[in-house]
JSON list of C-alpha atoms in Angstrom, two decimals:
[
{"chain": "A", "resi": 410, "resn": "MET", "atom": "CA", "xyz": [-55.37, -177.49, 65.13]},
{"chain": "A", "resi": 411, "resn": "LYS", "atom": "CA", "xyz": [-54.07, -174.32, 66.79]},
{"chain": "A", "resi": 412, "resn": "ILE", "atom": "CA", "xyz": [-50.61, -172.93, 67.43]},
{"chain": "A", "resi": 413, "resn": "ASN", "atom": "CA", "xyz": [-51.64, -171.72, 70.92]},
{"chain": "A", "resi": 414, "resn": "ARG", "atom": "CA", "xyz": [-48.56, -169.53, 71.24]},
{"chain": "A", "resi": 415, "resn": "PRO", "atom": "CA", "xyz": [-47.68, -166.07, 69.99]},
{"chain": "A", "resi": 416, "resn": "PHE", "atom": "CA", "xyz": [-45.30, -166.14, 67.03]},
{"chain": "A", "resi": 417, "resn": "ASN", "atom": "CA", "xyz": [-42.88, -163.78, 68.76]},
{"chain": "A", "resi": 418, "resn": "GLN", "atom": "CA", "xyz": [-42.13, -166.45, 71.39]},
{"chain": "A", "resi": 419, "resn": "LEU", "atom": "CA", "xyz": [-41.14, -169.20, 68.94]},
{"chain": "A", "resi": 420, "resn": "THR", "atom": "CA", "xyz": [-37.64, -170.40, 68.12]},
{"chain": "A", "resi": 421, "resn": "LEU", "atom": "CA", "xyz": [-36.18, -171.21, 64.70]},
{"chain": "A", "resi": 422, "resn": "SER", "atom": "CA", "xyz": [-36.88, -174.93, 65.07]},
{"chain": "A", "resi": 423, "resn": "GLU", "atom": "CA", "xyz": [-40.53, -174.16, 65.90]},
{"chain": "A", "resi": 424, "resn": "TYR", "atom": "CA", "xyz": [-41.10, -171.71, 63.04]},
{"chain": "A", "resi": 425, "resn": "VAL", "atom": "CA", "xyz": [-40.14, -174.12, 60.24]},
{"chain": "A", "resi": 426, "resn": "PRO", "atom": "CA", "xyz": [-42.77, -176.88, 60.84]},
{"chain": "A", "resi": 427, "resn": "ILE", "atom": "CA", "xyz": [-45.46, -174.28, 61.50]},
{"chain": "A", "resi": 428, "resn": "ILE", "atom": "CA", "xyz": [-44.74, -172.52, 58.20]},
{"chain": "A", "resi": 429, "resn": "GLU", "atom": "CA", "xyz": [-44.56, -175.82, 56.30]},
{"chain": "A", "resi": 430, "resn": "ASN", "atom": "CA", "xyz": [-47.90, -176.99, 57.75]},
{"chain": "A", "resi": 431, "resn": "HIS", "atom": "CA", "xyz": [-49.58, -173.58, 57.91]},
{"chain": "A", "resi": 432, "resn": "LYS", "atom": "CA", "xyz": [-52.83, -174.86, 56.34]},
{"chain": "A", "resi": 433, "resn": "GLN", "atom": "CA", "xyz": [-53.42, -177.18, 59.29]},
{"chain": "A", "resi": 434, "resn": "TYR", "atom": "CA", "xyz": [-53.51, -174.31, 61.81]},
{"chain": "A", "resi": 435, "resn": "SER", "atom": "CA", "xyz": [-56.80, -172.46, 62.19]},
{"chain": "A", "resi": 436, "resn": "ASP", "atom": "CA", "xyz": [-55.14, -169.52, 63.98]},
{"chain": "A", "resi": 437, "resn": "PHE", "atom": "CA", "xyz": [-52.27, -169.05, 61.48]},
{"chain": "A", "resi": 438, "resn": "ASN", "atom": "CA", "xyz": [-51.79, -165.39, 60.52]},
{"chain": "A", "resi": 439, "resn": "THR", "atom": "CA", "xyz": [-49.31, -164.46, 57.79]},
{"chain": "A", "resi": 440, "resn": "LEU", "atom": "CA", "xyz": [-49.11, -160.80, 58.84]},
{"chain": "A", "resi": 441, "resn": "GLY", "atom": "CA", "xyz": [-48.53, -161.95, 62.43]},
{"chain": "A", "resi": 442, "resn": "LEU", "atom": "CA", "xyz": [-45.73, -164.22, 61.22]},
{"chain": "A", "resi": 443, "resn": "TYR", "atom": "CA", "xyz": [-43.91, -161.37, 59.50]},
{"chain": "A", "resi": 444, "resn": "ARG", "atom": "CA", "xyz": [-44.48, -158.91, 62.36]},
{"chain": "A", "resi": 445, "resn": "SER", "atom": "CA", "xyz": [-43.17, -161.47, 64.84]},
{"chain": "A", "resi": 446, "resn": "LEU", "atom": "CA", "xyz": [-39.82, -161.47, 63.06]},
{"chain": "A", "resi": 447, "resn": "LEU", "atom": "CA", "xyz": [-39.43, -157.84, 64.08]},
{"chain": "A", "resi": 448, "resn": "GLU", "atom": "CA", "xyz": [-40.57, -158.43, 67.67]},
{"chain": "A", "resi": 449, "resn": "ASN", "atom": "CA", "xyz": [-39.02, -161.82, 68.48]},
{"chain": "A", "resi": 450, "resn": "GLN", "atom": "CA", "xyz": [-36.23, -161.53, 71.06]},
{"chain": "A", "resi": 451, "resn": "ASN", "atom": "CA", "xyz": [-35.41, -165.29, 70.96]},
{"chain": "A", "resi": 452, "resn": "LEU", "atom": "CA", "xyz": [-33.93, -165.11, 67.46]},
{"chain": "A", "resi": 453, "resn": "THR", "atom": "CA", "xyz": [-30.66, -163.74, 66.16]},
{"chain": "A", "resi": 454, "resn": "LEU", "atom": "CA", "xyz": [-30.62, -161.51, 63.10]},
{"chain": "A", "resi": 455, "resn": "GLN", "atom": "CA", "xyz": [-29.35, -164.37, 60.95]},
{"chain": "A", "resi": 456, "resn": "GLU", "atom": "CA", "xyz": [-32.19, -166.65, 62.14]},
{"chain": "A", "resi": 457, "resn": "LYS", "atom": "CA", "xyz": [-34.74, -163.94, 61.40]},
{"chain": "A", "resi": 458, "resn": "GLN", "atom": "CA", "xyz": [-33.38, -163.64, 57.86]},
{"chain": "A", "resi": 459, "resn": "GLU", "atom": "CA", "xyz": [-33.52, -167.43, 57.42]},
{"chain": "A", "resi": 460, "resn": "ILE", "atom": "CA", "xyz": [-37.14, -167.54, 58.56]},
{"chain": "A", "resi": 461, "resn": "ARG", "atom": "CA", "xyz": [-38.03, -164.60, 56.31]},
{"chain": "A", "resi": 462, "resn": "ASP", "atom": "CA", "xyz": [-36.50, -166.30, 53.28]},
{"chain": "A", "resi": 463, "resn": "PHE", "atom": "CA", "xyz": [-38.15, -169.61, 54.15]},
{"chain": "A", "resi": 464, "resn": "ALA", "atom": "CA", "xyz": [-41.55, -167.92, 54.61]},
{"chain": "A", "resi": 465, "resn": "HIS", "atom": "CA", "xyz": [-41.16, -166.22, 51.21]},
{"chain": "A", "resi": 466, "resn": "GLN", "atom": "CA", "xyz": [-41.21, -169.66, 49.59]},
{"chain": "A", "resi": 467, "resn": "TYR", "atom": "CA", "xyz": [-44.78, -170.11, 50.84]},
{"chain": "A", "resi": 468, "resn": "PHE", "atom": "CA", "xyz": [-46.11, -166.56, 51.15]},
{"chain": "A", "resi": 469, "resn": "GLN", "atom": "CA", "xyz": [-44.35, -164.43, 48.51]},
{"chain": "A", "resi": 470, "resn": "LYS", "atom": "CA", "xyz": [-47.62, -163.15, 47.03]},
{"chain": "A", "resi": 471, "resn": "THR", "atom": "CA", "xyz": [-49.01, -162.30, 50.47]},
{"chain": "A", "resi": 472, "resn": "PHE", "atom": "CA", "xyz": [-45.76, -160.58, 51.38]},
{"chain": "A", "resi": 473, "resn": "GLU", "atom": "CA", "xyz": [-45.94, -158.41, 48.25]},
{"chain": "A", "resi": 474, "resn": "PHE", "atom": "CA", "xyz": [-49.49, -157.37, 49.21]},
{"chain": "A", "resi": 475, "resn": "LEU", "atom": "CA", "xyz": [-48.08, -156.13, 52.53]},
{"chain": "A", "resi": 476, "resn": "GLN", "atom": "CA", "xyz": [-46.80, -153.12, 50.57]},
{"chain": "A", "resi": 477, "resn": "LEU", "atom": "CA", "xyz": [-50.40, -152.00, 50.42]},
{"chain": "A", "resi": 478, "resn": "LYS", "atom": "CA", "xyz": [-51.71, -153.43, 53.68]},
{"chain": "A", "resi": 479, "resn": "ASP", "atom": "CA", "xyz": [-48.86, -152.55, 56.05]},
{"chain": "A", "resi": 480, "resn": "PRO", "atom": "CA", "xyz": [-46.01, -150.78, 54.22]},
{"chain": "A", "resi": 481, "resn": "GLN", "atom": "CA", "xyz": [-43.98, -150.13, 57.39]},
{"chain": "A", "resi": 482, "resn": "THR", "atom": "CA", "xyz": [-43.78, -153.85, 58.21]},
{"chain": "A", "resi": 483, "resn": "TYR", "atom": "CA", "xyz": [-42.99, -154.64, 54.56]},
{"chain": "A", "resi": 484, "resn": "PHE", "atom": "CA", "xyz": [-40.17, -152.09, 54.59]},
{"chain": "A", "resi": 485, "resn": "GLU", "atom": "CA", "xyz": [-38.68, -153.34, 57.87]},
{"chain": "A", "resi": 486, "resn": "ILE", "atom": "CA", "xyz": [-38.87, -157.02, 56.85]},
{"chain": "A", "resi": 487, "resn": "SER", "atom": "CA", "xyz": [-37.39, -156.29, 53.41]},
{"chain": "A", "resi": 488, "resn": "THR", "atom": "CA", "xyz": [-34.44, -154.43, 54.90]},
{"chain": "A", "resi": 489, "resn": "LEU", "atom": "CA", "xyz": [-33.88, -156.76, 57.86]},
{"chain": "A", "resi": 490, "resn": "GLY", "atom": "CA", "xyz": [-30.20, -156.56, 58.78]},
{"chain": "A", "resi": 491, "resn": "GLU", "atom": "CA", "xyz": [-29.25, -154.08, 56.06]},
{"chain": "A", "resi": 492, "resn": "GLN", "atom": "CA", "xyz": [-27.57, -150.75, 56.70]},
{"chain": "A", "resi": 493, "resn": "LEU", "atom": "CA", "xyz": [-29.36, -148.13, 54.59]},
{"chain": "A", "resi": 494, "resn": "THR", "atom": "CA", "xyz": [-28.43, -144.58, 53.78]},
{"chain": "A", "resi": 495, "resn": "LYS", "atom": "CA", "xyz": [-31.16, -141.95, 53.75]},
{"chain": "A", "resi": 496, "resn": "GLY", "atom": "CA", "xyz": [-31.11, -142.02, 49.95]},
{"chain": "A", "resi": 497, "resn": "ASP", "atom": "CA", "xyz": [-31.57, -145.80, 49.86]},
{"chain": "A", "resi": 498, "resn": "GLU", "atom": "CA", "xyz": [-34.45, -145.49, 52.31]},
{"chain": "A", "resi": 499, "resn": "LEU", "atom": "CA", "xyz": [-36.19, -142.78, 50.27]},
{"chain": "A", "resi": 500, "resn": "ASN", "atom": "CA", "xyz": [-35.71, -144.81, 47.08]},
{"chain": "A", "resi": 501, "resn": "LEU", "atom": "CA", "xyz": [-37.27, -147.91, 48.69]},
{"chain": "A", "resi": 502, "resn": "TRP", "atom": "CA", "xyz": [-40.28, -145.86, 49.84]},
{"chain": "A", "resi": 503, "resn": "ARG", "atom": "CA", "xyz": [-40.65, -144.49, 46.30]},
{"chain": "A", "resi": 504, "resn": "ILE", "atom": "CA", "xyz": [-40.62, -148.04, 44.94]},
{"chain": "A", "resi": 505, "resn": "ILE", "atom": "CA", "xyz": [-43.20, -149.10, 47.53]},
{"chain": "A", "resi": 506, "resn": "ARG", "atom": "CA", "xyz": [-45.51, -146.23, 46.46]},
{"chain": "A", "resi": 507, "resn": "GLU", "atom": "CA", "xyz": [-45.15, -147.25, 42.80]},
{"chain": "A", "resi": 508, "resn": "ASN", "atom": "CA", "xyz": [-45.88, -150.87, 43.69]},
{"chain": "A", "resi": 509, "resn": "GLN", "atom": "CA", "xyz": [-48.94, -149.81, 45.71]},
{"chain": "A", "resi": 510, "resn": "GLN", "atom": "CA", "xyz": [-50.22, -148.00, 42.65]},
{"chain": "A", "resi": 511, "resn": "ASP", "atom": "CA", "xyz": [-49.60, -151.06, 40.45]},
{"chain": "A", "resi": 512, "resn": "ILE", "atom": "CA", "xyz": [-51.33, -153.42, 42.90]},
{"chain": "A", "resi": 513, "resn": "LEU", "atom": "CA", "xyz": [-54.41, -151.19, 43.07]},
{"chain": "A", "resi": 514, "resn": "LYS", "atom": "CA", "xyz": [-54.52, -150.95, 39.28]},
{"chain": "A", "resi": 515, "resn": "LYS", "atom": "CA", "xyz": [-54.00, -154.69, 38.66]},
{"chain": "A", "resi": 516, "resn": "LYS", "atom": "CA", "xyz": [-56.61, -155.73, 41.20]},
{"chain": "A", "resi": 517, "resn": "GLN", "atom": "CA", "xyz": [-58.96, -152.95, 39.98]},
{"chain": "A", "resi": 518, "resn": "ILE", "atom": "CA", "xyz": [-59.48, -151.68, 43.52]},
{"chain": "A", "resi": 519, "resn": "LYS", "atom": "CA", "xyz": [-61.15, -148.28, 43.56]},
{"chain": "A", "resi": 520, "resn": "HIS", "atom": "CA", "xyz": [-60.88, -147.48, 47.29]},
{"chain": "A", "resi": 521, "resn": "ARG", "atom": "CA", "xyz": [-57.72, -147.17, 49.36]},
{"chain": "A", "resi": 522, "resn": "ASN", "atom": "CA", "xyz": [-58.87, -148.23, 52.83]},
{"chain": "A", "resi": 523, "resn": "PHE", "atom": "CA", "xyz": [-56.40, -151.00, 53.56]},
{"chain": "A", "resi": 524, "resn": "GLY", "atom": "CA", "xyz": [-54.74, -152.27, 56.69]},
{"chain": "A", "resi": 525, "resn": "THR", "atom": "CA", "xyz": [-53.00, -149.45, 58.51]},
{"chain": "A", "resi": 526, "resn": "TYR", "atom": "CA", "xyz": [-54.66, -146.87, 56.24]},
{"chain": "A", "resi": 527, "resn": "SER", "atom": "CA", "xyz": [-58.17, -147.85, 57.40]},
{"chain": "A", "resi": 528, "resn": "LYS", "atom": "CA", "xyz": [-57.54, -146.76, 60.99]},
{"chain": "A", "resi": 529, "resn": "HIS", "atom": "CA", "xyz": [-56.96, -143.33, 62.50]},
{"chain": "A", "resi": 530, "resn": "ASP", "atom": "CA", "xyz": [-53.34, -142.76, 63.51]},
{"chain": "A", "resi": 531, "resn": "CYS", "atom": "CA", "xyz": [-52.42, -139.13, 64.08]},
{"chain": "A", "resi": 532, "resn": "GLY", "atom": "CA", "xyz": [-49.30, -139.92, 66.06]},
{"chain": "A", "resi": 533, "resn": "TYR", "atom": "CA", "xyz": [-50.56, -138.63, 69.41]},
{"chain": "A", "resi": 534, "resn": "ASP", "atom": "CA", "xyz": [-50.75, -141.31, 72.12]},
{"chain": "A", "resi": 535, "resn": "HIS", "atom": "CA", "xyz": [-53.56, -139.54, 73.97]},
{"chain": "A", "resi": 536, "resn": "CYS", "atom": "CA", "xyz": [-55.84, -139.15, 70.93]},
{"chain": "A", "resi": 537, "resn": "PRO", "atom": "CA", "xyz": [-59.24, -140.80, 71.64]},
{"chain": "A", "resi": 538, "resn": "TYR", "atom": "CA", "xyz": [-59.64, -141.70, 67.93]},
{"chain": "A", "resi": 539, "resn": "ASN", "atom": "CA", "xyz": [-56.47, -143.83, 67.65]},
{"chain": "A", "resi": 540, "resn": "GLY", "atom": "CA", "xyz": [-57.28, -147.22, 66.15]},
{"chain": "A", "resi": 541, "resn": "LEU", "atom": "CA", "xyz": [-60.79, -146.14, 65.16]},
{"chain": "A", "resi": 542, "resn": "MET", "atom": "CA", "xyz": [-61.92, -147.43, 61.76]},
{"chain": "A", "resi": 543, "resn": "ILE", "atom": "CA", "xyz": [-62.38, -144.48, 59.40]},
{"chain": "A", "resi": 544, "resn": "ARG", "atom": "CA", "xyz": [-63.79, -143.75, 55.98]},
{"chain": "A", "resi": 545, "resn": "GLN", "atom": "CA", "xyz": [-61.46, -142.48, 53.28]},
{"chain": "A", "resi": 546, "resn": "GLY", "atom": "CA", "xyz": [-61.66, -138.75, 52.73]},
{"chain": "A", "resi": 547, "resn": "THR", "atom": "CA", "xyz": [-63.01, -137.85, 56.17]},
{"chain": "A", "resi": 548, "resn": "PRO", "atom": "CA", "xyz": [-61.15, -135.35, 58.38]},
{"chain": "A", "resi": 549, "resn": "LEU", "atom": "CA", "xyz": [-60.03, -138.19, 60.67]},
{"chain": "A", "resi": 550, "resn": "ALA", "atom": "CA", "xyz": [-58.19, -139.88, 57.80]},
{"chain": "A", "resi": 551, "resn": "GLU", "atom": "CA", "xyz": [-54.82, -138.32, 58.59]},
{"chain": "A", "resi": 552, "resn": "PHE", "atom": "CA", "xyz": [-52.65, -140.66, 56.58]},
{"chain": "A", "resi": 553, "resn": "SER", "atom": "CA", "xyz": [-53.95, -142.38, 53.49]},
{"chain": "A", "resi": 554, "resn": "VAL", "atom": "CA", "xyz": [-52.46, -143.91, 50.39]},
{"chain": "A", "resi": 555, "resn": "CYS", "atom": "CA", "xyz": [-51.77, -141.06, 48.00]},
{"chain": "A", "resi": 556, "resn": "PHE", "atom": "CA", "xyz": [-49.83, -140.82, 44.78]},
{"chain": "A", "resi": 557, "resn": "ASP", "atom": "CA", "xyz": [-48.32, -137.97, 42.78]},
{"chain": "A", "resi": 558, "resn": "SER", "atom": "CA", "xyz": [-50.76, -138.64, 39.95]},
{"chain": "A", "resi": 559, "resn": "ASP", "atom": "CA", "xyz": [-53.82, -138.06, 42.18]},
{"chain": "A", "resi": 560, "resn": "LYS", "atom": "CA", "xyz": [-56.03, -135.15, 41.23]},
{"chain": "A", "resi": 561, "resn": "ASN", "atom": "CA", "xyz": [-57.08, -132.56, 43.74]},
{"chain": "A", "resi": 562, "resn": "GLN", "atom": "CA", "xyz": [-60.85, -133.04, 44.16]},
{"chain": "A", "resi": 563, "resn": "ASP", "atom": "CA", "xyz": [-61.35, -129.44, 45.30]},
{"chain": "A", "resi": 564, "resn": "GLU", "atom": "CA", "xyz": [-59.29, -127.85, 42.53]},
{"chain": "A", "resi": 565, "resn": "LYS", "atom": "CA", "xyz": [-62.23, -127.12, 40.17]},
{"chain": "A", "resi": 566, "resn": "LYS", "atom": "CA", "xyz": [-64.37, -125.75, 42.97]},
{"chain": "A", "resi": 567, "resn": "GLN", "atom": "CA", "xyz": [-61.55, -123.52, 44.22]},
{"chain": "A", "resi": 568, "resn": "LYS", "atom": "CA", "xyz": [-60.84, -122.27, 40.69]},
{"chain": "A", "resi": 569, "resn": "SER", "atom": "CA", "xyz": [-64.53, -121.47, 40.15]},
{"chain": "A", "resi": 570, "resn": "GLN", "atom": "CA", "xyz": [-64.70, -119.52, 43.41]},
{"chain": "A", "resi": 571, "resn": "ARG", "atom": "CA", "xyz": [-61.50, -117.65, 42.57]},
{"chain": "A", "resi": 572, "resn": "LEU", "atom": "CA", "xyz": [-62.79, -116.68, 39.10]},
{"chain": "A", "resi": 573, "resn": "LYS", "atom": "CA", "xyz": [-66.12, -115.47, 40.57]},
{"chain": "A", "resi": 574, "resn": "ARG", "atom": "CA", "xyz": [-64.25, -113.38, 43.12]},
{"chain": "A", "resi": 575, "resn": "GLU", "atom": "CA", "xyz": [-61.95, -111.91, 40.45]},
{"chain": "A", "resi": 576, "resn": "LYS", "atom": "CA", "xyz": [-64.90, -111.10, 38.20]},
{"chain": "A", "resi": 577, "resn": "ARG", "atom": "CA", "xyz": [-66.80, -109.43, 41.05]},
{"chain": "A", "resi": 578, "resn": "ASP", "atom": "CA", "xyz": [-63.72, -107.45, 42.08]},
{"chain": "A", "resi": 579, "resn": "TRP", "atom": "CA", "xyz": [-63.08, -106.41, 38.48]},
{"chain": "A", "resi": 580, "resn": "LYS", "atom": "CA", "xyz": [-66.65, -105.15, 38.06]},
{"chain": "A", "resi": 581, "resn": "ARG", "atom": "CA", "xyz": [-66.43, -103.24, 41.34]},
{"chain": "A", "resi": 582, "resn": "ASN", "atom": "CA", "xyz": [-63.07, -101.65, 40.60]},
{"chain": "A", "resi": 583, "resn": "ARG", "atom": "CA", "xyz": [-63.40, -100.88, 36.90]},
{"chain": "A", "resi": 584, "resn": "PRO", "atom": "CA", "xyz": [-63.43, -97.19, 36.03]},
{"chain": "A", "resi": 585, "resn": "SER", "atom": "CA", "xyz": [-66.89, -95.88, 35.21]},
{"chain": "A", "resi": 586, "resn": "ASN", "atom": "CA", "xyz": [-67.15, -93.64, 32.11]}
]
């Protein structure tokens, strides 16, 4: 069975049976469900919050994984209808980064190419690479998941080059007896 309609065109009374019977629909998409709450013009803020809370009963684990897959959507859905100060916003993003780190550690995932982080997005509308799938660590990977505890891969190489340069300069500039 298929839904045959975009989520962002549904009403509250249509969302509930679809969520309850989500396993029967071959085209059901959890990420699409949560994104539609942000895009749906047919719903009031209170209805969006009701649907979000109802969907959490079925998809809480999937919603938590959105922190890694699509953190912007996770943030917007989590704060739906709330007035946040800049400090609250920064604190929530800090918590999301910590949770991303925990999820990667718990699931023993070594790479960080997930969802929005696996595609090029430099912020320029005219960029020909926008939406292109990229490999982590390449120059096209503008934004990737990074944590404060990450080590700089080039640090040892840069230190070695600096020490060689200093040694060469010292030998050149030392006073000859």
